[in-house]
Amino acid sequence: MDKFRRQFLAVSGLGLAAFGLPKVLLAQSQSPIRFGMVVPLTGATSQFGATMGRAAQLAAQEINAGGGILGRPIEVLLEDDQSNPEAAVRAARKLIDVDKVVAIGGSYASSVTSAIAPLCWQNKVVLATSSGADSITQLPHQGYIFRTSPTTTLQGTRLAEYAVELKCKSVFFMGPQTPFAQSYIDNITRIVSAAGAKMGGLIYEDKKANYRSEVDQALRAKPDMIILGGYVPDTAVVLKDLYRAGYDGRAMGLSFGVNQKLLEALTGGVGDGTYSLVPSASVDSLAYKRLIEKMKVPSLDTYSCQLYDHVNLFALAVAHAKGDASGTAIRDNIRKISQDKAGVIVDNATDGMKLLAEGKECNYDGASGPCEFAANGDVEGVFFRYEQIQKGKLVTVKVA
Amino acid sequence: MFTDIIQQAVNGLMLGSVVALPALGLTLIFSVLGSINFSVAAQMTAGAYAGWMVNTYLGWPLVPCLIAAFVIAAGIGVAGDRIALAPLRKKASASTPLMVAVVSIALNLALENVFRFSFGNGLNSYNFEIARDIRIGDIRLGPQQFRNMVIALVITAGLAAFFNFTRIGKAMRGVADNPDLARLKGISPANLSTMATAIGMGLAGIGGALLAIDTSVDPLTGSRLLLVIFAAAVVGGLGSLGGAVAGALLVGLASELSLLAIPPVYQSGIAFVAIMLVLTVRPSGLFSAKTRV
């Protein structure tokens, strides 16, 4: 009996404490506004996951240090999508149902974004994505999707135009099965064929120990330009196998496959001369310079820059909506704070919020670019940086 | 066309030889302990990282890298087995092998994340020159991949000798055949199963290091090939060491030759088809011997 009493007291004491705690906390501050970030911390597309997460958290710290949104703090919740659509859906569900986030950012692999997009618009949650597949903004998303990465069509077009500019006569595409592989092939074919060059392509399986046979198949077409459509791990192996096969033509990829991470996987001059098209983080912008300084890195991939911008865009949109923290308010206000021609250009949310508080308009230009969106949610006015691997380093050839 | 077939066959053998060592490890462990240990994939990665550290931090050549890969993978393999799997095996029941297999998948994931935590998600490369292919007529042959094949075959031969001619090797076969009788004869199954795990996982580690020299190291280095490794072991019958190697080479051959007929993107299906065919036609595996090992 005595034991029972002790237990009862202990349990009821805990219960009372649990009741008491949140009240104490609430008294100190208002409840935070929550933004979710779905990022690839593990799996095949995880090369940038860690920096993407850090960039988003950094944006939140800056905003909170500047007084939050109209006095309310913000909270950025990271969830791992495991580079896997099914895990991403679980992560997004948790963010929406349990954490009650009003907007989700990040969302890197196109397969992941395609999977979580319907969840977002059905729950009236804004989704800002760094994916490229054309199909994403063709979904019936009622304006809830914003894309900060250039579309696959635009990327493919730029790749093909550059191949034509380099006077290539026979172009060959090699990439893994992704929601955008076919779109690359179609777009590149359209442009290089019009320029009178040959075009071929193959889609491979991305978990192989070597790509000798695929390389053989590609080399039969006698290409002088091979376009690499893969992520870092498979692109590294393909480049090594091209080197082994004695391929002496050119190669070209996009920044999710050909980047600093890839260089760490290559040795002895393999991959030298390979071009990379980088949706240009505005390298000259103050936001970018501030971001790399705070992250203590020499340079930063565009995707991490985009996540930094996602958080800032969400926060500014809520501020513009007079503190209405809802997905719909964010949807309706993002363009008002990111592309108002009359607005004062700002590179961080805190400065923007000061202007809004004074009754002025702001125009956010971020670390990844000007952050202006077409009616369907696609980003506009993207610059590309054309880089080339020279002696084991990425060198900028031109920006256009 | 004929050269294409030969070339794809050569590529297939090279692909298969990468898989051969971990498949050997899987088979060896299965034949002594009676359960599949899927954490071979993580041990491959462990070996790959161990070799990479020896190579990049100490600047040592291939052989020390492979020895380090063997030792580290064996150590982590035995530790993982002791902590996660041995307690399950103590409660012997009909479902024990399945439970051990499932827990070993969890162990594999846990280790994968340990590597991620320790080394990050990036790719790391060994400091070995990548050799250009040798041309024999119209056929291309990668010297490093050919070397991998030779190493795999030599190790198999060494293992075969170990099991046929040494006392401890014979004891292992004894345990595999009849644990109770072995115990009566004074052979300790626990020690021998530790040894089998150490050798099996060490082999996987060497396989991982060889693979990583060819490609690069990241936390998923081994896991990418888990399905193919498992297919190779099943095709080989999970009971004979030679079978594991033959199974690996066969699966490699089948998947590369299939490229002549099907688009490359369906290649991973070949491993499934191989498992399915073998289980329908010869459930005990193509190379299953009367006695295990």
mmCIF file of C-alpha atoms in Angstrom, chain B residues 86-190:
data_model
loop_
_atom_site.group_PDB
_atom_site.id
_atom_site.type_symbol
_atom_site.label_atom_id
_atom_site.label_comp_id
_atom_site.label_asym_id
_atom_site.label_seq_id
_atom_site.Cartn_x
_atom_site.Cartn_y
_atom_site.Cartn_z
ATOM 1 C CA ALA B 86 25.642 -13.803 -31.006
ATOM 2 C CA PRO B 87 22.990 -13.179 -28.302
ATOM 3 C CA LEU B 88 20.307 -14.049 -30.864
ATOM 4 C CA ARG B 89 22.018 -17.274 -31.846
ATOM 5 C CA LYS B 90 22.107 -18.398 -28.224
ATOM 6 C CA LYS B 91 18.309 -18.709 -28.165
ATOM 7 C CA ALA B 92 18.157 -21.317 -30.879
ATOM 8 C CA SER B 93 14.779 -21.691 -32.529
ATOM 9 C CA ALA B 94 13.465 -22.315 -36.017
ATOM 10 C CA SER B 95 13.333 -18.615 -36.773
ATOM 11 C CA THR B 96 16.835 -17.813 -35.493
ATOM 12 C CA PRO B 97 18.563 -17.644 -38.918
ATOM 13 C CA LEU B 98 15.926 -15.225 -40.162
ATOM 14 C CA MET B 99 16.162 -13.070 -37.057
ATOM 15 C CA VAL B 100 19.938 -12.957 -37.319
ATOM 16 C CA ALA B 101 19.650 -11.951 -40.976
ATOM 17 C CA VAL B 102 17.208 -9.143 -40.185
ATOM 18 C CA VAL B 103 19.301 -7.848 -37.296
ATOM 19 C CA SER B 104 22.387 -7.961 -39.513
ATOM 20 C CA ILE B 105 20.603 -5.602 -41.925
ATOM 21 C CA ALA B 106 20.076 -3.213 -39.012
ATOM 22 C CA LEU B 107 23.730 -3.632 -38.043
ATOM 23 C CA ASN B 108 24.680 -2.774 -41.615
ATOM 24 C CA LEU B 109 22.680 0.461 -41.446
ATOM 25 C CA ALA B 110 24.130 1.372 -38.063
ATOM 26 C CA LEU B 111 27.689 0.901 -39.319
ATOM 27 C CA GLU B 112 26.923 2.865 -42.474
ATOM 28 C CA ASN B 113 25.942 5.807 -40.293
ATOM 29 C CA VAL B 114 29.033 5.424 -38.131
ATOM 30 C CA PHE B 115 31.125 5.864 -41.300
ATOM 31 C CA ARG B 116 28.995 8.808 -42.325
ATOM 32 C CA PHE B 117 29.520 10.393 -38.934
ATOM 33 C CA SER B 118 33.261 9.747 -38.991
ATOM 34 C CA PHE B 119 34.134 10.572 -42.598
ATOM 35 C CA GLY B 120 31.205 12.597 -43.932
ATOM 36 C CA ASN B 121 29.152 11.957 -47.031
ATOM 37 C CA GLY B 122 31.787 12.957 -49.541
ATOM 38 C CA LEU B 123 33.747 10.657 -51.797
ATOM 39 C CA ASN B 124 37.354 9.895 -51.022
ATOM 40 C CA SER B 125 39.889 8.624 -53.466
ATOM 41 C CA TYR B 126 42.983 6.489 -53.032
ATOM 42 C CA ASN B 127 46.235 7.985 -54.222
ATOM 43 C CA PHE B 128 46.884 5.342 -56.843
ATOM 44 C CA GLU B 129 47.410 6.219 -60.454
ATOM 45 C CA ILE B 130 44.538 4.999 -62.538
ATOM 46 C CA ALA B 131 45.999 2.747 -65.178
ATOM 47 C CA ARG B 132 44.870 3.039 -68.778
ATOM 48 C CA ASP B 133 43.443 -0.109 -70.307
ATOM 49 C CA ILE B 134 45.660 -2.532 -72.168
ATOM 50 C CA ARG B 135 44.493 -3.322 -75.679
ATOM 51 C CA ILE B 136 44.690 -6.878 -76.906
ATOM 52 C CA GLY B 137 43.461 -6.663 -80.487
ATOM 53 C CA ASP B 138 40.129 -4.896 -80.145
ATOM 54 C CA ILE B 139 39.593 -5.994 -76.562
ATOM 55 C CA ARG B 140 40.217 -3.589 -73.691
ATOM 56 C CA LEU B 141 41.453 -4.963 -70.408
ATOM 57 C CA GLY B 142 41.837 -2.931 -67.232
ATOM 58 C CA PRO B 143 45.106 -3.903 -65.499
ATOM 59 C CA GLN B 144 43.808 -2.964 -62.055
ATOM 60 C CA GLN B 145 40.573 -4.847 -62.514
ATOM 61 C CA PHE B 146 42.462 -7.802 -63.867
ATOM 62 C CA ARG B 147 44.660 -7.637 -60.772
ATOM 63 C CA ASN B 148 41.542 -7.694 -58.588
ATOM 64 C CA MET B 149 40.455 -10.855 -60.346
ATOM 65 C CA VAL B 150 43.802 -12.516 -59.754
ATOM 66 C CA ILE B 151 43.794 -11.494 -56.076
ATOM 67 C CA ALA B 152 40.284 -12.904 -55.638
ATOM 68 C CA LEU B 153 41.246 -16.197 -57.239
ATOM 69 C CA VAL B 154 44.472 -16.491 -55.221
ATOM 70 C CA ILE B 155 42.624 -15.873 -51.965
ATOM 71 C CA THR B 156 40.023 -18.482 -52.901
ATOM 72 C CA ALA B 157 42.726 -21.024 -53.603
ATOM 73 C CA GLY B 158 44.388 -20.145 -50.294
ATOM 74 C CA LEU B 159 41.107 -20.617 -48.426
ATOM 75 C CA ALA B 160 40.458 -23.926 -50.134
ATOM 76 C CA ALA B 161 43.895 -25.127 -49.021
ATOM 77 C CA PHE B 162 43.211 -23.851 -45.500
ATOM 78 C CA PHE B 163 39.982 -25.830 -45.215
ATOM 79 C CA ASN B 164 41.364 -28.988 -46.750
ATOM 80 C CA PHE B 165 44.821 -29.237 -45.204
ATOM 81 C CA THR B 166 44.963 -27.447 -41.851
ATOM 82 C CA ARG B 167 43.644 -28.805 -38.606
ATOM 83 C CA ILE B 168 41.685 -25.677 -37.801
ATOM 84 C CA GLY B 169 40.201 -25.552 -41.257
ATOM 85 C CA LYS B 170 39.041 -29.123 -40.920
ATOM 86 C CA ALA B 171 37.653 -28.273 -37.487
ATOM 87 C CA MET B 172 35.622 -25.465 -39.026
ATOM 88 C CA ARG B 173 34.184 -27.829 -41.564
ATOM 89 C CA GLY B 174 33.421 -30.170 -38.708
ATOM 90 C CA VAL B 175 31.511 -27.483 -36.858
ATOM 91 C CA ALA B 176 29.620 -26.613 -39.972
ATOM 92 C CA ASP B 177 28.635 -30.216 -40.478
ATOM 93 C CA ASN B 178 27.790 -31.201 -36.936
ATOM 94 C CA PRO B 179 28.236 -28.740 -34.059
ATOM 95 C CA ASP B 180 27.345 -31.281 -31.351
ATOM 96 C CA LEU B 181 29.824 -33.848 -32.496
ATOM 97 C CA ALA B 182 32.466 -31.167 -32.828
ATOM 98 C CA ARG B 183 31.841 -30.124 -29.240
ATOM 99 C CA LEU B 184 32.269 -33.702 -28.069
ATOM 100 C CA LYS B 185 35.573 -33.816 -29.869
ATOM 101 C CA GLY B 186 36.733 -30.769 -27.925
ATOM 102 C CA ILE B 187 36.335 -28.251 -30.709
ATOM 103 C CA SER B 188 34.823 -25.019 -29.448
ATOM 104 C CA PRO B 189 32.121 -23.827 -31.859
ATOM 105 C CA ALA B 190 32.175 -20.339 -30.349
#
